[in-house]
Coordinates of C-alpha atoms and ligand atoms in Angstrom, one line a residue:
X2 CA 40.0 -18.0 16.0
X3 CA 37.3 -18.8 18.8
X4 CA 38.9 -20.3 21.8
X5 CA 37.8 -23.9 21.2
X6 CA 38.7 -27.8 21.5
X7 CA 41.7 -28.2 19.3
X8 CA 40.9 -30.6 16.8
X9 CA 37.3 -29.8 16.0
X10 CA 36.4 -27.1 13.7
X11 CA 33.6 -24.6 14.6
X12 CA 31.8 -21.9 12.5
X13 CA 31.4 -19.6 15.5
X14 CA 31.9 -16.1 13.4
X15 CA 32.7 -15.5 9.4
X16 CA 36.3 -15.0 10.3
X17 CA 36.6 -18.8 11.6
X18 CA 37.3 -19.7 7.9
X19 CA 39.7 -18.6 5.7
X20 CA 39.2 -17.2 1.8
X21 CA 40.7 -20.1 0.4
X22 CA 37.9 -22.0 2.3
X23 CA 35.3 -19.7 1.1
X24 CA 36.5 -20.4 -2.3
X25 CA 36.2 -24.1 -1.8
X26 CA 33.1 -23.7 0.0
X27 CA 31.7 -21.4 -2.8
X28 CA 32.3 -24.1 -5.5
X29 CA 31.2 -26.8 -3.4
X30 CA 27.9 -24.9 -3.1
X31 CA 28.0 -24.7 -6.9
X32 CA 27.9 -28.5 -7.7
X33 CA 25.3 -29.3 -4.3
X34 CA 23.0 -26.8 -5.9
X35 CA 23.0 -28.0 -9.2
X36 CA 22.8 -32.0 -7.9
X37 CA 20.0 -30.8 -5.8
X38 CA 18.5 -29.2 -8.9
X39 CA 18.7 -31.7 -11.3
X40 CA 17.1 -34.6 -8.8
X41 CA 20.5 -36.1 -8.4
X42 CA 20.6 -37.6 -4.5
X43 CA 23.5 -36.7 -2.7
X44 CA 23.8 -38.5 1.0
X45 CA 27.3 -37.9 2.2
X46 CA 25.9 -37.2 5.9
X47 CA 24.1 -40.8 6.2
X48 CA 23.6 -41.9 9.5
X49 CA 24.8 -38.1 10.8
X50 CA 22.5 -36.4 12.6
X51 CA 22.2 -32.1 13.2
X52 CA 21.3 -31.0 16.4
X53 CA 19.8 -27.7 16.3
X54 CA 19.2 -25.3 19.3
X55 CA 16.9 -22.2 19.0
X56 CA 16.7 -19.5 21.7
X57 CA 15.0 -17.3 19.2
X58 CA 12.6 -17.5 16.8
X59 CA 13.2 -18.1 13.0
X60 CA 11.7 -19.5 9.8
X61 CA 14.7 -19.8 7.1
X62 CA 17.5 -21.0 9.8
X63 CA 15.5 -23.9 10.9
X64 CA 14.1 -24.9 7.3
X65 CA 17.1 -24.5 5.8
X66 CA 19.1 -26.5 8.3
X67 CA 16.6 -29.4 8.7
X68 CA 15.7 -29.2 5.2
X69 CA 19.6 -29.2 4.1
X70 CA 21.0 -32.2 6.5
X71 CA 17.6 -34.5 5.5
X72 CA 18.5 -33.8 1.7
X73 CA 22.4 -34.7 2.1
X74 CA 20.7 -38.1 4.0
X75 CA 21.3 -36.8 7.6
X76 CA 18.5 -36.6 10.4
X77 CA 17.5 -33.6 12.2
X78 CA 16.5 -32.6 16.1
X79 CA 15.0 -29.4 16.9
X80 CA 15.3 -28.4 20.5
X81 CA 14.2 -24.8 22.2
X82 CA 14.5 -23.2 25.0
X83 CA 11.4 -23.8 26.5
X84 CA 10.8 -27.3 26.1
X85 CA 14.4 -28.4 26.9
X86 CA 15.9 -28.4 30.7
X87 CA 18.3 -25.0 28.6
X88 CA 15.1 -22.5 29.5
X89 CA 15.5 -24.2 33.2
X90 CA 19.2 -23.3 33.8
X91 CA 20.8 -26.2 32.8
X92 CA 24.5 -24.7 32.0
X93 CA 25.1 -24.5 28.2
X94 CA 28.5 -26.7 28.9
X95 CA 26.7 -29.4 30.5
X96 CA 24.5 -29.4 27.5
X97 CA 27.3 -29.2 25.2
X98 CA 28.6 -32.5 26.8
X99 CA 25.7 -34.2 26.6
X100 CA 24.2 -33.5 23.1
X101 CA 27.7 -33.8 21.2
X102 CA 27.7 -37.6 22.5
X103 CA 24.5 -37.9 20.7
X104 CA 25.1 -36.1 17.6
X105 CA 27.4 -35.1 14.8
X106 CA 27.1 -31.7 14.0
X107 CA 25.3 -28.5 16.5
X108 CA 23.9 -25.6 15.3
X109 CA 22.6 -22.7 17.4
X110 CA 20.7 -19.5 18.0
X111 CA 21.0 -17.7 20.7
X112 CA 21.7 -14.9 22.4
X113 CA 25.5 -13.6 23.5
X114 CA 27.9 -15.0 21.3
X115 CA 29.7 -16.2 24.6
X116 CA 26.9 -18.5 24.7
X117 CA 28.3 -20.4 21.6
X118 CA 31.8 -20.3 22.3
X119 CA 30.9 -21.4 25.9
X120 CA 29.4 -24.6 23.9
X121 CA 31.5 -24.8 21.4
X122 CA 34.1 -25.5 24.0
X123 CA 32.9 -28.3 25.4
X124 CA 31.1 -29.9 22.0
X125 CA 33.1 -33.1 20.8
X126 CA 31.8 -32.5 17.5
X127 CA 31.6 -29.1 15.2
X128 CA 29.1 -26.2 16.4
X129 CA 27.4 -23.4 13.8
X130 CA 26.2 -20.0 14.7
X131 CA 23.1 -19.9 13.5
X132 CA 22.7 -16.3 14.7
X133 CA 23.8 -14.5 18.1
X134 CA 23.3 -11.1 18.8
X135 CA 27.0 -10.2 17.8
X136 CA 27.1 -12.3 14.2
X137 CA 24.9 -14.0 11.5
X138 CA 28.4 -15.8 9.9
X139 CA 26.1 -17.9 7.7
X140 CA 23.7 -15.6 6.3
X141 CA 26.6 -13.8 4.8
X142 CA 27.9 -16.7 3.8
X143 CA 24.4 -17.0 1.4
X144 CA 24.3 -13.5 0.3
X145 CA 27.6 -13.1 -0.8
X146 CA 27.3 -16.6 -2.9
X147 CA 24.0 -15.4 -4.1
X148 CA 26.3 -12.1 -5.5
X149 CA 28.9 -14.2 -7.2
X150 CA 26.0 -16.7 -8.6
X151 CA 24.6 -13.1 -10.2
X152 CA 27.5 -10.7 -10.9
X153 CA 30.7 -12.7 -10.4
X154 CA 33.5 -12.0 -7.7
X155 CA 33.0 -9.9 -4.7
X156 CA 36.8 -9.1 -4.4
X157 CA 37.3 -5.1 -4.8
X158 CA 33.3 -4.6 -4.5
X159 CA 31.2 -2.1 -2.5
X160 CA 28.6 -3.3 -0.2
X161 CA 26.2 -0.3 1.1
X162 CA 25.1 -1.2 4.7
X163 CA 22.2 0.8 5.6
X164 CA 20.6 1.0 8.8
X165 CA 21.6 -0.5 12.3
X166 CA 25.2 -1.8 13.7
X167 CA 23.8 -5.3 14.2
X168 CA 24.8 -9.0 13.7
X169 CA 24.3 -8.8 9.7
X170 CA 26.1 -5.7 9.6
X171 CA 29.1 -7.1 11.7
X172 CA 29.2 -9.9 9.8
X173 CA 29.3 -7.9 6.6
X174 CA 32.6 -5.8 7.9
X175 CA 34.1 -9.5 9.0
X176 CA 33.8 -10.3 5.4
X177 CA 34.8 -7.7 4.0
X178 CA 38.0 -8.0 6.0
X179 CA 38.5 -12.0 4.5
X180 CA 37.6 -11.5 1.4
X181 CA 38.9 -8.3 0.3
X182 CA 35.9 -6.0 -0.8
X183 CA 34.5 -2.5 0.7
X184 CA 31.7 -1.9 3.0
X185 CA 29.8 1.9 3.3
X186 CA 28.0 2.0 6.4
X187 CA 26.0 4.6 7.1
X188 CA 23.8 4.1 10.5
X189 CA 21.9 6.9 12.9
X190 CA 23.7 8.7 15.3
X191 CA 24.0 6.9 18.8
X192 CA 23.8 3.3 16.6
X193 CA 27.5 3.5 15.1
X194 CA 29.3 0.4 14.6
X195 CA 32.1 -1.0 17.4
X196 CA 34.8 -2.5 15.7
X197 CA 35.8 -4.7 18.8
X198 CA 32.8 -5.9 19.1
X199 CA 32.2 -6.8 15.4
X200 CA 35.7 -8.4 15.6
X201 CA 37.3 -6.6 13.3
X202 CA 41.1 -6.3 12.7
X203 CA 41.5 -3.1 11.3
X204 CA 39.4 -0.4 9.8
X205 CA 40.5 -1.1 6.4
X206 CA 37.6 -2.3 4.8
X207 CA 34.7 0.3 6.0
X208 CA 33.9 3.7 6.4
X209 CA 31.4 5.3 8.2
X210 CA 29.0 7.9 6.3
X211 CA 26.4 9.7 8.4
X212 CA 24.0 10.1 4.9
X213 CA 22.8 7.1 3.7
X214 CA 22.9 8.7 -0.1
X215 CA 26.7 8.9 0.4
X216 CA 27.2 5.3 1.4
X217 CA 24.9 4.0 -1.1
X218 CA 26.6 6.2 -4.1
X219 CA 28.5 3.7 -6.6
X220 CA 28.3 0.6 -4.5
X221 CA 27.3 -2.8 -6.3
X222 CA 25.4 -4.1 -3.1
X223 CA 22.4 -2.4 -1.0
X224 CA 21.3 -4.2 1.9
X225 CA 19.8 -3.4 5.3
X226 CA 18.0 -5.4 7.8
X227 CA 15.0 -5.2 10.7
X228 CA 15.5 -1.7 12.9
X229 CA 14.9 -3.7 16.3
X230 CA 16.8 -7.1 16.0
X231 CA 15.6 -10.2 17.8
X232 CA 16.3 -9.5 21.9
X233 CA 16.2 -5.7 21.5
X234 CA 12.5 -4.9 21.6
X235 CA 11.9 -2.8 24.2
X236 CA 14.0 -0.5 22.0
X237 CA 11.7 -0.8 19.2
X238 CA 9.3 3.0 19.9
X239 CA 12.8 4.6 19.9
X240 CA 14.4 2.7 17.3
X241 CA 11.4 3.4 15.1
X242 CA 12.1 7.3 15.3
X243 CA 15.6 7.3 15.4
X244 CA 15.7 4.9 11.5
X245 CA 13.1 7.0 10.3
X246 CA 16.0 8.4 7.9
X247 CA 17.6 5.3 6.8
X248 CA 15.1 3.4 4.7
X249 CA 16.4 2.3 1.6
X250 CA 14.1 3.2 -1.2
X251 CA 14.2 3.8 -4.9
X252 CA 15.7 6.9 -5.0
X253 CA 18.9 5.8 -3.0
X254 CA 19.2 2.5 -5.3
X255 CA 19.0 5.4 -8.1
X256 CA 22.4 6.0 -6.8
X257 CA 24.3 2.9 -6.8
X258 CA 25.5 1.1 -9.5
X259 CA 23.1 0.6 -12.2
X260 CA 23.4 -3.3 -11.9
X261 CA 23.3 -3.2 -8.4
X262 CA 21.7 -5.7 -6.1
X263 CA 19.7 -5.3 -3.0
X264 CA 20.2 -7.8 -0.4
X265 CA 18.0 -8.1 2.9
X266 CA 18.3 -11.4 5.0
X267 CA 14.5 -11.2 5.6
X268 CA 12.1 -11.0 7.2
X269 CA 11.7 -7.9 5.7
X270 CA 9.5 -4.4 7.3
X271 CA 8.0 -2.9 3.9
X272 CA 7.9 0.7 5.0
X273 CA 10.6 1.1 7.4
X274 CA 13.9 -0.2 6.1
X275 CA 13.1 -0.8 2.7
X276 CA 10.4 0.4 0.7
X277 CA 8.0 -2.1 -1.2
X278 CA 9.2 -1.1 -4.5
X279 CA 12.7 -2.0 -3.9
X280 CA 12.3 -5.0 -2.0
X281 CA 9.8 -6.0 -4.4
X282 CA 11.6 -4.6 -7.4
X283 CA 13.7 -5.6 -10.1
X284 CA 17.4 -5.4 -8.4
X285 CA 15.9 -7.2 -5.5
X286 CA 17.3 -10.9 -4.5
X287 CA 16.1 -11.7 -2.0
X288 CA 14.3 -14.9 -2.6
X289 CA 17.2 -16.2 -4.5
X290 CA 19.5 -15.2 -1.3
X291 CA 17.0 -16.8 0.9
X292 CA 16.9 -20.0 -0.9
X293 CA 20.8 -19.8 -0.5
X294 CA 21.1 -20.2 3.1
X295 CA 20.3 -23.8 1.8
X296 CA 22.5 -24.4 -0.7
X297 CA 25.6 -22.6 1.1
X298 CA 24.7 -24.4 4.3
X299 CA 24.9 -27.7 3.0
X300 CA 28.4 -27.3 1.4
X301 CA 29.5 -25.7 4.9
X302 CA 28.2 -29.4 7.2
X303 CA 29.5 -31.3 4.7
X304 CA 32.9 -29.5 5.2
X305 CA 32.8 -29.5 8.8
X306 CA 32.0 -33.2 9.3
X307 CA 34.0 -34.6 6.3
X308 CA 36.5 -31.9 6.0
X309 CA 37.3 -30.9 2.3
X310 CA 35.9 -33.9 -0.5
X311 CA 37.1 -34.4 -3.8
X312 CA 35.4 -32.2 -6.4
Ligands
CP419 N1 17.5 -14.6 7.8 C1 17.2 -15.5 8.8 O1 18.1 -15.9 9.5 O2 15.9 -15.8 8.9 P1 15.1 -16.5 10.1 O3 15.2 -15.6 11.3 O4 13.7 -16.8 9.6 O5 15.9 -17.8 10.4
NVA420 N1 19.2 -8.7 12.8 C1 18.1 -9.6 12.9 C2 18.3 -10.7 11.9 C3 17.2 -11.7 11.8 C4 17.5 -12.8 10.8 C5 17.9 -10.2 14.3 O1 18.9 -10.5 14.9 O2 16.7 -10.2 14.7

């Protein structure tokens, strides 16, 4: 666990919750989805109101967030670095003092993942990573709902991770490490995952292949993500050359299982990690795992304000 105020519960990283909460979480999703489906209101966060915090851009985060606490009856403020006193050095604890007077629930995106445990310790109320440079806890959380919503159970699985040692991919190998399944990675040389820094426990649940092919033979998930992540531009000449290798088209899906999926927590480069016709192509989910972020995101601030409700 994050070191945090004792009493308050944080999603910092996707290790901060147990499996037996992702199972609760995962059926709470289930019946929020359908109400939200079917027309059916559903304002358990009345009167609550979501602070979010963005140091970096992003499209589905803030949609699905804002989007997710109005539908459940909540309110929403969007802050940013540059028109908050956070892009003119205000410290991140000060802020953290201030806005969790004002508010029920914080989410953020920012940079170091010190940055949200640095606000997280000082927040009265519960914070959400809403992507760091280390972790992308709840992104995984959608894409790994959006595989039991298709296939069933992810316990025992394969997940093929194709491309850079980033935040998604960490998040993947914390995961796997919760709730049991596999995870191929195969990523150019010089870009090889840290398992400190992903926060791993053991090296139990991944291996490392240096072909992609290999580490996308027999798995049940493909996924890959940008070659430069957010913060890492100046990289992104080098980055271009050094990925050239590790796009994932049709003829590695050819590989996997037949009923795979392919995954990609968007946006998406057609051309460089994935080629049109897979993103664009039958096994592809993305659009389904993208509306997820909403659904999955919803059960997760209602668990964190109200803790667990009776289903
Ligand atoms: N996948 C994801 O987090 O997208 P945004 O950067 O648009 O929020
Ligand atoms: N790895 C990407 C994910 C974007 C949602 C980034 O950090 O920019």
């Amino acid at each position: 666990m994050s070191p945090v105020k004792p009493g308050v519960k944080h999603y910092l990283q996707f290790k901060d919750l147990s499996r037996d909460e992702y199972d609760y979480l995962f059926e709470r999703t289930r019946w929020i989805k359908a109400q939200f489906k079917s027309y059916q209101p559903y304002w358990p966060l009345s009167d609550r109101t979501l602070v979010m915090i963005f140091e970096k851009a992003s499209t589905r985060t803030r949609l699905s967030f804002e989007a997710g606490v109005q539908q459940l009856g909540g309110a929403a403020i969007y802050l940013n670095t540059r028109d908050s006193q956070l892009g003119r050095g205000e410290p991140v604890e000060d802020a953290a003092q201030v806005i969790s007077r004002m508010s029920d629930l914080i989410m953020i995106r920012t940079f170091e993942q010190g940055i949200v445990e640095r606000l997280a310790s000082n927040s009265r109320v519960p914070v959400i990573n809403g992507l760091t440079n280390e972790y992308h806890p709840c992104q995984i959380m959608a894409d790994i709902y959006t595989y039991i919503e298709q296939r069933g159970p992810i316990q025992g699985k394969t997940v093929a991770w194709i491309g850079d040692s980033n935040n998604v991919c960490n998040t993947w190998l914390q995961a796997a490490e919760v709730l049991d399944f596999n995870v191929n990675v195969s990523t150019p040389p010089g870009y090889e995952i840290e398992a400190e820094r992903a926060g791993l426990y053991g090296t139990g649940h991944f291996k490392e292949f240096a072909d992609p092919m290999e580490a996308a033979r027999g798995a049940d998930i493909v996924t890959t993500d940008v070659w430069t992540s957010m913060g890492f531009e100046a990289e992104n000449a080098e980055r271009m050359r050094d990925f050239a290798d590790w796009q994932v088209d049709a003829e590695m899906m050819r590989v996997a299982q037949p009923n795979a999926l392919f995954l990609h927590c968007l946006p998406a480069h057609r051309g460089e990690e994935v080629s049109a016709e897979v993103i664009d192509g039958p096994q592809s989910v993305v659009w389904d795992e993208a509306e997820n972020r909403l659904h999955v995101q919803k059960a997760l601030m209602e668990y964190l304000v109200l803790g667990r409700v009776k289903v």
